[in-house]
PDB file of C-alpha atoms in Angstrom:
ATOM      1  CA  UNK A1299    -116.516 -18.298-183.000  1.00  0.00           C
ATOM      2  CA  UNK A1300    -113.188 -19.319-182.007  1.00  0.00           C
ATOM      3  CA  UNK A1301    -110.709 -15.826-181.678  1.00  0.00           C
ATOM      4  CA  UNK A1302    -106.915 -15.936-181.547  1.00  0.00           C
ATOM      5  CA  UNK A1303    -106.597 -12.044-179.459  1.00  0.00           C
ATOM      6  CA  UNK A1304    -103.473 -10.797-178.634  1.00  0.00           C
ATOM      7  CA  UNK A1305    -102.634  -8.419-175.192  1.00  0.00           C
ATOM      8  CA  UNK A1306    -100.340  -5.792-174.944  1.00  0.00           C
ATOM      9  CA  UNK A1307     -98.387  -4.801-171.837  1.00  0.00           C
ATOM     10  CA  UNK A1308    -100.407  -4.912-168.362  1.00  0.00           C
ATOM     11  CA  UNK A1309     -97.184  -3.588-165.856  1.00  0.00           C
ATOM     12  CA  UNK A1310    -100.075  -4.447-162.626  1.00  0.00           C
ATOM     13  CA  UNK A1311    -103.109  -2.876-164.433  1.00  0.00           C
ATOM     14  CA  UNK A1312    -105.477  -5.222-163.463  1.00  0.00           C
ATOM     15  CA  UNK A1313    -108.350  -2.979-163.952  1.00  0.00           C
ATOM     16  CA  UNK A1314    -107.103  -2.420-167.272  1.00  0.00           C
ATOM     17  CA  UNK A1315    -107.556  -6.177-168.366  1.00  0.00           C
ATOM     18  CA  UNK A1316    -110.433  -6.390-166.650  1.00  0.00           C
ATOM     19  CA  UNK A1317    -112.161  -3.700-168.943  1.00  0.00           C
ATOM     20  CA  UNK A1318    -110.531  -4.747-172.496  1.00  0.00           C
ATOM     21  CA  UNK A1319    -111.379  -8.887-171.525  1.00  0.00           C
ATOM     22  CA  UNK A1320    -115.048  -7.374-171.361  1.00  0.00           C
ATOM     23  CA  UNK A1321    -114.909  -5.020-173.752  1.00  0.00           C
ATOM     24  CA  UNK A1322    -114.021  -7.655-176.485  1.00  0.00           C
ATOM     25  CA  UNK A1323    -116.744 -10.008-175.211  1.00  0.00           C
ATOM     26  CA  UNK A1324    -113.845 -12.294-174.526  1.00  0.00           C
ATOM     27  CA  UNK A1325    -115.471 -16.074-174.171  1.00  0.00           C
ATOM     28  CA  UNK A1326    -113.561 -19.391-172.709  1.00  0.00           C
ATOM     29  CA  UNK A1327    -113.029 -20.453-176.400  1.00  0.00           C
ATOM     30  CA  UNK A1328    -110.896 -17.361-177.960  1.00  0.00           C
ATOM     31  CA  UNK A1329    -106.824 -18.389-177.637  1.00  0.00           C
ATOM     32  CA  UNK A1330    -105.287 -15.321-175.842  1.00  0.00           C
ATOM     33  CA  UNK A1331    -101.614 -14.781-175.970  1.00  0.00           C
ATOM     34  CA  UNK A1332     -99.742 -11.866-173.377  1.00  0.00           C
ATOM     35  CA  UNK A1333     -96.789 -10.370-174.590  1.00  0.00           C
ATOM     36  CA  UNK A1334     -95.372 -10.036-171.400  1.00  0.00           C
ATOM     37  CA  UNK A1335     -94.401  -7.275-168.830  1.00  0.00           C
ATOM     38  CA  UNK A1336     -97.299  -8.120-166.566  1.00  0.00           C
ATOM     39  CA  UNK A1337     -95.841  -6.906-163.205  1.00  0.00           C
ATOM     40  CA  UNK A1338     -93.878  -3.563-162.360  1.00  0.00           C
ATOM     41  CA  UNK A1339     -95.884   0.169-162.282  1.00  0.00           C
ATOM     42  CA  UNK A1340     -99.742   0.519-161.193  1.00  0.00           C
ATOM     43  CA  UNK A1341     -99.943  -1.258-157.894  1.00  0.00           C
ATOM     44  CA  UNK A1342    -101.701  -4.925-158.750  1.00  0.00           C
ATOM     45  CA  UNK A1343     -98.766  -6.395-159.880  1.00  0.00           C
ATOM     46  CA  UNK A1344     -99.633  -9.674-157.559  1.00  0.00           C
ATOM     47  CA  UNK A1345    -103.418  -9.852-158.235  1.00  0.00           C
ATOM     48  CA  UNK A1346    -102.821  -9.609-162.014  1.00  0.00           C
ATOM     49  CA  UNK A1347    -100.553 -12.876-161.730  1.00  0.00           C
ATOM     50  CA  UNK A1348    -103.316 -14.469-159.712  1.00  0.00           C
ATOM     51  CA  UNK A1349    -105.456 -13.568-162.498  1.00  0.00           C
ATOM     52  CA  UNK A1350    -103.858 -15.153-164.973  1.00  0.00           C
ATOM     53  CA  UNK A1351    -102.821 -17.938-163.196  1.00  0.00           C
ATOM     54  CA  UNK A1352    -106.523 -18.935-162.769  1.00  0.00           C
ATOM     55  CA  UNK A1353    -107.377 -17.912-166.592  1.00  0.00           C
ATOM     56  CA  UNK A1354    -104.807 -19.983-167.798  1.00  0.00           C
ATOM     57  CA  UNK A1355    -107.062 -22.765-166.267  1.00  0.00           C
ATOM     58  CA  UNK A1356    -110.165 -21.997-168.140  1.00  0.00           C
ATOM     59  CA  UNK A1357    -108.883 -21.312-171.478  1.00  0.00           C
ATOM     60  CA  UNK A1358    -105.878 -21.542-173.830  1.00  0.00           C
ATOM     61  CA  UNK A1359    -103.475 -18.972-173.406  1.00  0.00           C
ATOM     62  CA  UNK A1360     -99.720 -17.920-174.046  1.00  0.00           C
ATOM     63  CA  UNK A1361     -98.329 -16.439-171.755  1.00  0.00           C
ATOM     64  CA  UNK A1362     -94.831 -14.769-173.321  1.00  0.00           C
ATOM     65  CA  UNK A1363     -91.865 -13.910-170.615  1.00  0.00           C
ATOM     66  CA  UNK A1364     -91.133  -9.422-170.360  1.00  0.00           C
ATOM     67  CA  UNK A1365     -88.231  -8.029-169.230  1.00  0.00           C
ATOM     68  CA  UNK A1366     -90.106  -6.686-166.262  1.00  0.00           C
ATOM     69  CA  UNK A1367     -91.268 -10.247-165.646  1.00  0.00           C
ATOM     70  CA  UNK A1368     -87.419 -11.570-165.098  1.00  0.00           C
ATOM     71  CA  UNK A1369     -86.316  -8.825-162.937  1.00  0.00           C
ATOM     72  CA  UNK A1370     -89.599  -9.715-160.710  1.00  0.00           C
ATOM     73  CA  UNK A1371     -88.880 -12.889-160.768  1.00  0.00           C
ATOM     74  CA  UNK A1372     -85.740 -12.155-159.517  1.00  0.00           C
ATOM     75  CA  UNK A1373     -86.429 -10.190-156.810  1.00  0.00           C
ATOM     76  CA  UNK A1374     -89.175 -12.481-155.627  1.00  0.00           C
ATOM     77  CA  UNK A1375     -86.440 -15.541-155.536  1.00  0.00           C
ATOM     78  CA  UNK A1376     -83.347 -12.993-154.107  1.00  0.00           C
ATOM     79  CA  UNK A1377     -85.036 -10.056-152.716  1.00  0.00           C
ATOM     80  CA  UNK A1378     -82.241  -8.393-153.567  1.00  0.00           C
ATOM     81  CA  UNK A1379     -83.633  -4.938-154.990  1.00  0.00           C
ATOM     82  CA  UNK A1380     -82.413  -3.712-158.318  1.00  0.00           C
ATOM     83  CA  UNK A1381     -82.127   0.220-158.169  1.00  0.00           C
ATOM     84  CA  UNK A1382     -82.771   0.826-161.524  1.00  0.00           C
ATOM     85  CA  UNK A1383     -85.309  -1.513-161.626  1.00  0.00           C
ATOM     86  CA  UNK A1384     -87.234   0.261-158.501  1.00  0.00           C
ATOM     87  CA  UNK A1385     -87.336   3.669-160.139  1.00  0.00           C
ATOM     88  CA  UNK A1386     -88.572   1.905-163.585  1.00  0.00           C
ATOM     89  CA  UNK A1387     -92.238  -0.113-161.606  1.00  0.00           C
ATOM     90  CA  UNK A1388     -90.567  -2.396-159.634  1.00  0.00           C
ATOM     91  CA  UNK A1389     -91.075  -0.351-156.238  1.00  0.00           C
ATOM     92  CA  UNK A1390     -94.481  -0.203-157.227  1.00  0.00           C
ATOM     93  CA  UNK A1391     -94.180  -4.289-157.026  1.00  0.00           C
ATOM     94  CA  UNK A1392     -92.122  -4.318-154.096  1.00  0.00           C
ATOM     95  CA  UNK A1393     -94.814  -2.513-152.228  1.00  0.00           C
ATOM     96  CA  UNK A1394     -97.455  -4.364-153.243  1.00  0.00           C
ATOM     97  CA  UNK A1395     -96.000  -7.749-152.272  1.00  0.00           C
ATOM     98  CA  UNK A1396     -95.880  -6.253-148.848  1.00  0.00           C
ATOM     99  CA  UNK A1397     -99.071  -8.524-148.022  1.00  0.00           C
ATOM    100  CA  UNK A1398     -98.893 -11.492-149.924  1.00  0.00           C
ATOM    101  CA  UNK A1399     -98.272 -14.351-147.978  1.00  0.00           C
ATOM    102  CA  UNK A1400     -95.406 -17.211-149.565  1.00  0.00           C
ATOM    103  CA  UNK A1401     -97.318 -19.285-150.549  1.00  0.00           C
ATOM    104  CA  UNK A1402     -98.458 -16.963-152.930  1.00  0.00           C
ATOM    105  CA  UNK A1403     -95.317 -15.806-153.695  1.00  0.00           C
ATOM    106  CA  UNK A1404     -94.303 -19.271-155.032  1.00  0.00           C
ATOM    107  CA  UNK A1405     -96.828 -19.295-157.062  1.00  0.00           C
ATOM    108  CA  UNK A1406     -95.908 -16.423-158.891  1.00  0.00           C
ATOM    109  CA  UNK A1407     -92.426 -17.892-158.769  1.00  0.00           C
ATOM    110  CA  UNK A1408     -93.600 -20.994-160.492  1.00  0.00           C
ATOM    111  CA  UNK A1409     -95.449 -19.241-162.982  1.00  0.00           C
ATOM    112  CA  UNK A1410     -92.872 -16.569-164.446  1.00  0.00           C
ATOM    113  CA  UNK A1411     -90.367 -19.193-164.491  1.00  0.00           C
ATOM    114  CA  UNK A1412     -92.531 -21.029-166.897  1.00  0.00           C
ATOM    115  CA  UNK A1413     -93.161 -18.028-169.020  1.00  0.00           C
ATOM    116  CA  UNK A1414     -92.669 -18.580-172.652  1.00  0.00           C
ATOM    117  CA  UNK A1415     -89.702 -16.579-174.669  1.00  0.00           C
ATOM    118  CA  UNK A1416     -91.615 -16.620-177.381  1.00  0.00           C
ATOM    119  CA  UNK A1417     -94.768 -18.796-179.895  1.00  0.00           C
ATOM    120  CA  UNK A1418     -94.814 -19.143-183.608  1.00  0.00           C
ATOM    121  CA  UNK A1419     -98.610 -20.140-184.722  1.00  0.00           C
ATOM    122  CA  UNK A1420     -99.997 -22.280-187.864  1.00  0.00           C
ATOM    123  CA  UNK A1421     -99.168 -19.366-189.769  1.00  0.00           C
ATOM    124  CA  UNK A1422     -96.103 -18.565-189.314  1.00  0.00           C
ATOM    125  CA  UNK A1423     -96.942 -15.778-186.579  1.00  0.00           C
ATOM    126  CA  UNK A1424     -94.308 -14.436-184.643  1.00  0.00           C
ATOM    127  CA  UNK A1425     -95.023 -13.464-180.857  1.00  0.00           C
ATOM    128  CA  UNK A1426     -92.655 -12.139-178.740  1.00  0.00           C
ATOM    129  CA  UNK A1427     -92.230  -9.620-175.940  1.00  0.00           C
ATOM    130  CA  UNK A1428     -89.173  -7.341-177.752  1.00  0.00           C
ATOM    131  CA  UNK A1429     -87.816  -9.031-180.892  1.00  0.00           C
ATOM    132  CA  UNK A1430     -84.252 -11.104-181.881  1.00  0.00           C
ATOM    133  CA  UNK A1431     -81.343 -10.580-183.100  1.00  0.00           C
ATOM    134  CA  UNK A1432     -80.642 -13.751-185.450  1.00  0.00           C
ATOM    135  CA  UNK A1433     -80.470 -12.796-188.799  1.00  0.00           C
ATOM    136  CA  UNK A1434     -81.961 -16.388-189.047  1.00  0.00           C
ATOM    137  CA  UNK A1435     -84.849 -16.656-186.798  1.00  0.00           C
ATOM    138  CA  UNK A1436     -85.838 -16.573-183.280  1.00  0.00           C
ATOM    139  CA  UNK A1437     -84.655 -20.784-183.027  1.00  0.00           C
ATOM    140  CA  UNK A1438     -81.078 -19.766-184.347  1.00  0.00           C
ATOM    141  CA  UNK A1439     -81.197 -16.796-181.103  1.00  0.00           C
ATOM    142  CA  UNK A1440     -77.993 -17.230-179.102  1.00  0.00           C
ATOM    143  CA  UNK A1441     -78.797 -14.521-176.551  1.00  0.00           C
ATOM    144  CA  UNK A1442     -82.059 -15.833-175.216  1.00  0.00           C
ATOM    145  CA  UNK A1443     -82.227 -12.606-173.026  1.00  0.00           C
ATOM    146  CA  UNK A1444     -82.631 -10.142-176.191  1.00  0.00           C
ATOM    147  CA  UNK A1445     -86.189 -11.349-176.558  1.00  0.00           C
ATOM    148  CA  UNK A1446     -87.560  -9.915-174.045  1.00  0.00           C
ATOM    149  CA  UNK A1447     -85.027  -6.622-174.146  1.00  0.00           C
ATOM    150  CA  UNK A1448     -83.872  -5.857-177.094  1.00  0.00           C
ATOM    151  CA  UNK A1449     -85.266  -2.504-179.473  1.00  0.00           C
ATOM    152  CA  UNK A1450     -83.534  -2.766-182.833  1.00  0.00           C
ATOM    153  CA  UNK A1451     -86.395  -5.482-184.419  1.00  0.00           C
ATOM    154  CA  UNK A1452     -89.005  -2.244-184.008  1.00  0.00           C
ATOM    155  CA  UNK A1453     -86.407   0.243-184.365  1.00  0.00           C
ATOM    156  CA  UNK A1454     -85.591  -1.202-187.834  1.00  0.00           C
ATOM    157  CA  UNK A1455     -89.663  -1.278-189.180  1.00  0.00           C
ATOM    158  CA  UNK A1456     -89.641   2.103-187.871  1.00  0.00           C
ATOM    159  CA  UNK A1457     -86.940   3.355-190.193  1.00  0.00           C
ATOM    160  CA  UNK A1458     -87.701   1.058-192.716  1.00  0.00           C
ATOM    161  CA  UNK A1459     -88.229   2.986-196.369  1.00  0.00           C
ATOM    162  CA  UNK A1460     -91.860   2.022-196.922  1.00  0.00           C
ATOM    163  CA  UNK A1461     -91.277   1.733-200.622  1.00  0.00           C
ATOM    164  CA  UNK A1462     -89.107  -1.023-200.007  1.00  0.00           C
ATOM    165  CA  UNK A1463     -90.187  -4.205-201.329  1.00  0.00           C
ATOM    166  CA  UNK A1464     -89.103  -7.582-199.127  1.00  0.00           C
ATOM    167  CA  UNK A1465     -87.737  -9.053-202.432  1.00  0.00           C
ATOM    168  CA  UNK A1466     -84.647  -6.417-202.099  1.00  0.00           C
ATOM    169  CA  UNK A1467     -81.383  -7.548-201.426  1.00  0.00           C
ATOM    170  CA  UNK A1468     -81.155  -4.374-198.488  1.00  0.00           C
ATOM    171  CA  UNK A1469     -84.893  -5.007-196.889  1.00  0.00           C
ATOM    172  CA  UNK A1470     -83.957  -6.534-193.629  1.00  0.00           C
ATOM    173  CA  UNK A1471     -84.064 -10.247-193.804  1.00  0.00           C
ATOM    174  CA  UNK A1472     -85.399 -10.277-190.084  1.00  0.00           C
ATOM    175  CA  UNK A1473     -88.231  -9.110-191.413  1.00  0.00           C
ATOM    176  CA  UNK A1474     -88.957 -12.056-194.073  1.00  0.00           C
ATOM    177  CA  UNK A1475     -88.671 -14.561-191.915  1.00  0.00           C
ATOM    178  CA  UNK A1476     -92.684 -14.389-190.191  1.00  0.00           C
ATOM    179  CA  UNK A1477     -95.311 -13.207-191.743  1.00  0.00           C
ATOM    180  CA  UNK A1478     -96.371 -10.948-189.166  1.00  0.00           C
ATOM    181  CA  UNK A1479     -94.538 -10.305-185.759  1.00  0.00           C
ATOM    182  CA  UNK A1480     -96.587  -9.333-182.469  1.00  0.00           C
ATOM    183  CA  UNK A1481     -94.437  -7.623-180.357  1.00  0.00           C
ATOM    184  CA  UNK A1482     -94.916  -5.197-176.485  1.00  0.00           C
ATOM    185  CA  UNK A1483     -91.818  -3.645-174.698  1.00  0.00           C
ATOM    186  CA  UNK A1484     -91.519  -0.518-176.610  1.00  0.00           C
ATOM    187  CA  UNK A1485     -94.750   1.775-175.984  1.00  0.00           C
ATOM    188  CA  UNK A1486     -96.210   3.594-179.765  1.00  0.00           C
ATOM    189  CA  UNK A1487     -96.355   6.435-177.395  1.00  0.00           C
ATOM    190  CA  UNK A1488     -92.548   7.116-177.979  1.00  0.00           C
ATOM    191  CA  UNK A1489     -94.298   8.022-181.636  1.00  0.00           C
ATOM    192  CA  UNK A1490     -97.460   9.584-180.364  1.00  0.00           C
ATOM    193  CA  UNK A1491     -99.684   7.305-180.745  1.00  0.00           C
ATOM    194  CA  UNK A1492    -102.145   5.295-178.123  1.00  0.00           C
ATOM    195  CA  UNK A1493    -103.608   2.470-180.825  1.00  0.00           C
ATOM    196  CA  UNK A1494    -101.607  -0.812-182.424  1.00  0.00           C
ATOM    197  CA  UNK A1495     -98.924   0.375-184.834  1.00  0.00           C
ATOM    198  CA  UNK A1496     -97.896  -1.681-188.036  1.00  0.00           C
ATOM    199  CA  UNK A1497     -94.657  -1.265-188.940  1.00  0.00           C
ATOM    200  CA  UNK A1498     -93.405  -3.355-191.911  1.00  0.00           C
ATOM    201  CA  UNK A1499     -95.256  -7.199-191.291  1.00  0.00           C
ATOM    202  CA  UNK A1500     -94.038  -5.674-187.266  1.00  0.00           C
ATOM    203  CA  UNK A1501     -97.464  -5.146-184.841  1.00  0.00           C
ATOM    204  CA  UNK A1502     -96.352  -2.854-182.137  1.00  0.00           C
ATOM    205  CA  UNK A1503     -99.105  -3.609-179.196  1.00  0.00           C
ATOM    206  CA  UNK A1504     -97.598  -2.027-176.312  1.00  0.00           C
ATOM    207  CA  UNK A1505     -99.749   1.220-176.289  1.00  0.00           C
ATOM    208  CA  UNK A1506     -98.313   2.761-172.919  1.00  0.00           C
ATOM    209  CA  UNK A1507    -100.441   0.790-170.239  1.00  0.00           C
ATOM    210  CA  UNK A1508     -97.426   1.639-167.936  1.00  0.00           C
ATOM    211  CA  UNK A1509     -97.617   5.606-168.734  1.00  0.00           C
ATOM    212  CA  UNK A1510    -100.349   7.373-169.720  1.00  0.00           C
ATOM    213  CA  UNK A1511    -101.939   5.361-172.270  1.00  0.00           C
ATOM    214  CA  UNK A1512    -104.846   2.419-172.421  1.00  0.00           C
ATOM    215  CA  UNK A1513    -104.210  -1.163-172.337  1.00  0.00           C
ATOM    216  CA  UNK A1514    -105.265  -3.253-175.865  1.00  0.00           C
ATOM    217  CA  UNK A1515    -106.374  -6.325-176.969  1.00  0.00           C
ATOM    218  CA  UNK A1516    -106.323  -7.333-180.619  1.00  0.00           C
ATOM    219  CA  UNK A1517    -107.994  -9.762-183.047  1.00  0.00           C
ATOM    220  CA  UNK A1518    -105.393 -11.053-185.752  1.00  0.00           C
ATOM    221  CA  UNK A1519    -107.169 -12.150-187.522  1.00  0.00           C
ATOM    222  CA  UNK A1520    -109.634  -9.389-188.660  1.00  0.00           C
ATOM    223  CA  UNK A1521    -106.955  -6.507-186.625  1.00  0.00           C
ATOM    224  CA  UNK A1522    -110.112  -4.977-184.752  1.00  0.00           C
ATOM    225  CA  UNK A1523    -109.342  -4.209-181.118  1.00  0.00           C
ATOM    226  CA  UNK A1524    -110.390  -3.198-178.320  1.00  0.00           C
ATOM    227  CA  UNK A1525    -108.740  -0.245-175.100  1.00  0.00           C
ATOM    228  CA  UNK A1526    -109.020   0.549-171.672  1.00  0.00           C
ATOM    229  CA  UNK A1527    -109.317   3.984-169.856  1.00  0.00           C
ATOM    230  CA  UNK A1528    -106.056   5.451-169.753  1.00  0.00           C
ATOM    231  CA  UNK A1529    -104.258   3.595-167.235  1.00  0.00           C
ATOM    232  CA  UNK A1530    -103.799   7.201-164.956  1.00  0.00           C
ATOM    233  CA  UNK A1531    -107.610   7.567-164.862  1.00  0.00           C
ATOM    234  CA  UNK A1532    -108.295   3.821-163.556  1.00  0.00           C
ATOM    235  CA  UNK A1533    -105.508   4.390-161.034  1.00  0.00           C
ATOM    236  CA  UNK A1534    -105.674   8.198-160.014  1.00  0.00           C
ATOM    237  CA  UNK A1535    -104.139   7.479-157.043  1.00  0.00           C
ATOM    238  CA  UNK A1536    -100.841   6.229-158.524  1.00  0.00           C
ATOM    239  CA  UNK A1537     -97.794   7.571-160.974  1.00  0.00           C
ATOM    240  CA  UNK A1538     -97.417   3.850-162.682  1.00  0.00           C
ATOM    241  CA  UNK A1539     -94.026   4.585-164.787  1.00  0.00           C
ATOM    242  CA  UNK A1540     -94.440   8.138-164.721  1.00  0.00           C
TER     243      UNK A1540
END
């Protein structure tokens, strides 16, 4: 059977994706699509792009560009270091490029410049790492940068009056325009929870990988998924984001 599964934010958790690819009996024929931030907090940062660099070989996947992934990308092609970005994973990614030799390094190079902003399926299934701010779709988005860093797409299903019907002339017309949307960057922890939120037709998948919470994988088709260990107890060792 032929899966479309969706992945939540790694931030150099390779143990983490290790567990939830298994866990979900994960097979060369299921599509798999990565919302992004896959570098920047536990320390494999490198070895999870080598990872999916080589899965990307064996079966389809979409790989969708994070903020994190950019300001990575931009210290691997500058090494100029960001200070905000240090105290927020990327020393964690500095550190652990301390060994990887440059030939390596371009390959990372070459694959998060090739990252994806964001895939529409069949369907009419949004993915994206943060959200948009065109009132008329993600194709119509001027500021290519707010999809993988802007807040108000989730911040708007949050606050959203759940009585509201889409056929409303005040429901958000963001929100008509996909039948669902797939989305990372903001962890559910920030509401206390550590499982996929729905929000609106809005799937929040980010469930704190880079804190304290477990990395996830979900089907969406039948919404069953599928968690790591809390990222702190594969890592012990380690703060991540924290």
């Amino acid at each position: 059977m032929k899966r479309t599964l969706v992945i939540g934010d790694i931030h150099g958790g390779l143990r983490a994706l290790h567990q939830i690819l298994e866990k979900a009996s994960v097979t060369s024929k299921d599509t798999l699509i990565f919302l992004g931030d896959y570098v920047d907090g536990w320390s494999e940062s490198p070895q999870v792009l080598d990872f999916l660099i080589e899965l990307g070989k064996n079966q389809t996947c979409v790989f969708i560009r994070g903020n994190h992934d950019e300001l990575a990308l931009h210290w691997l092609q500058n090494h100029h270091d960001n200070p905000l970005w240090y105290e927020h994973g990327g020393g964690a990614t500095v550190l652990a490029y301390a060994n990887v030799d440059e030939i390596t390094k371009q390959k990372h190079i070459d694959f998060l410049q090739n990252l994806v902003n964001y895939h529409i399926d069949s369907n009419n299934r949004l993915f994206v790492h943060a959200g948009f701010t065109s009132m008329n779709g993600v194709m119509h988005e001027h500021f290519h940068k707010m999809f993988y860093w802007e807040r108000t797409l989730w911040e708007t299903a949050l606050a959203l009056d759940k009585s509201m019907k889409n056929d409303n002339i005040l429901y958000p017309k963001r929100l008509t325009l996909y039948n669902e949307i797939y989305i990372g960057h903001t962890p559910v922890t920030k509401i206390g929870e550590t499982i996929p939120v729905l929000m609106a037709n809005v799937w929040n998948v980010d469930t704190g990988a880079a804190f304290l919470g477990p990395l996830t994988i979900l089907d969406i088709e039948t919404k069953e998924f599928w968690q790591s260990d809390p990222l702190p107890e594969l890592y012990p060792d380690e703060k991540g984001r924290n």
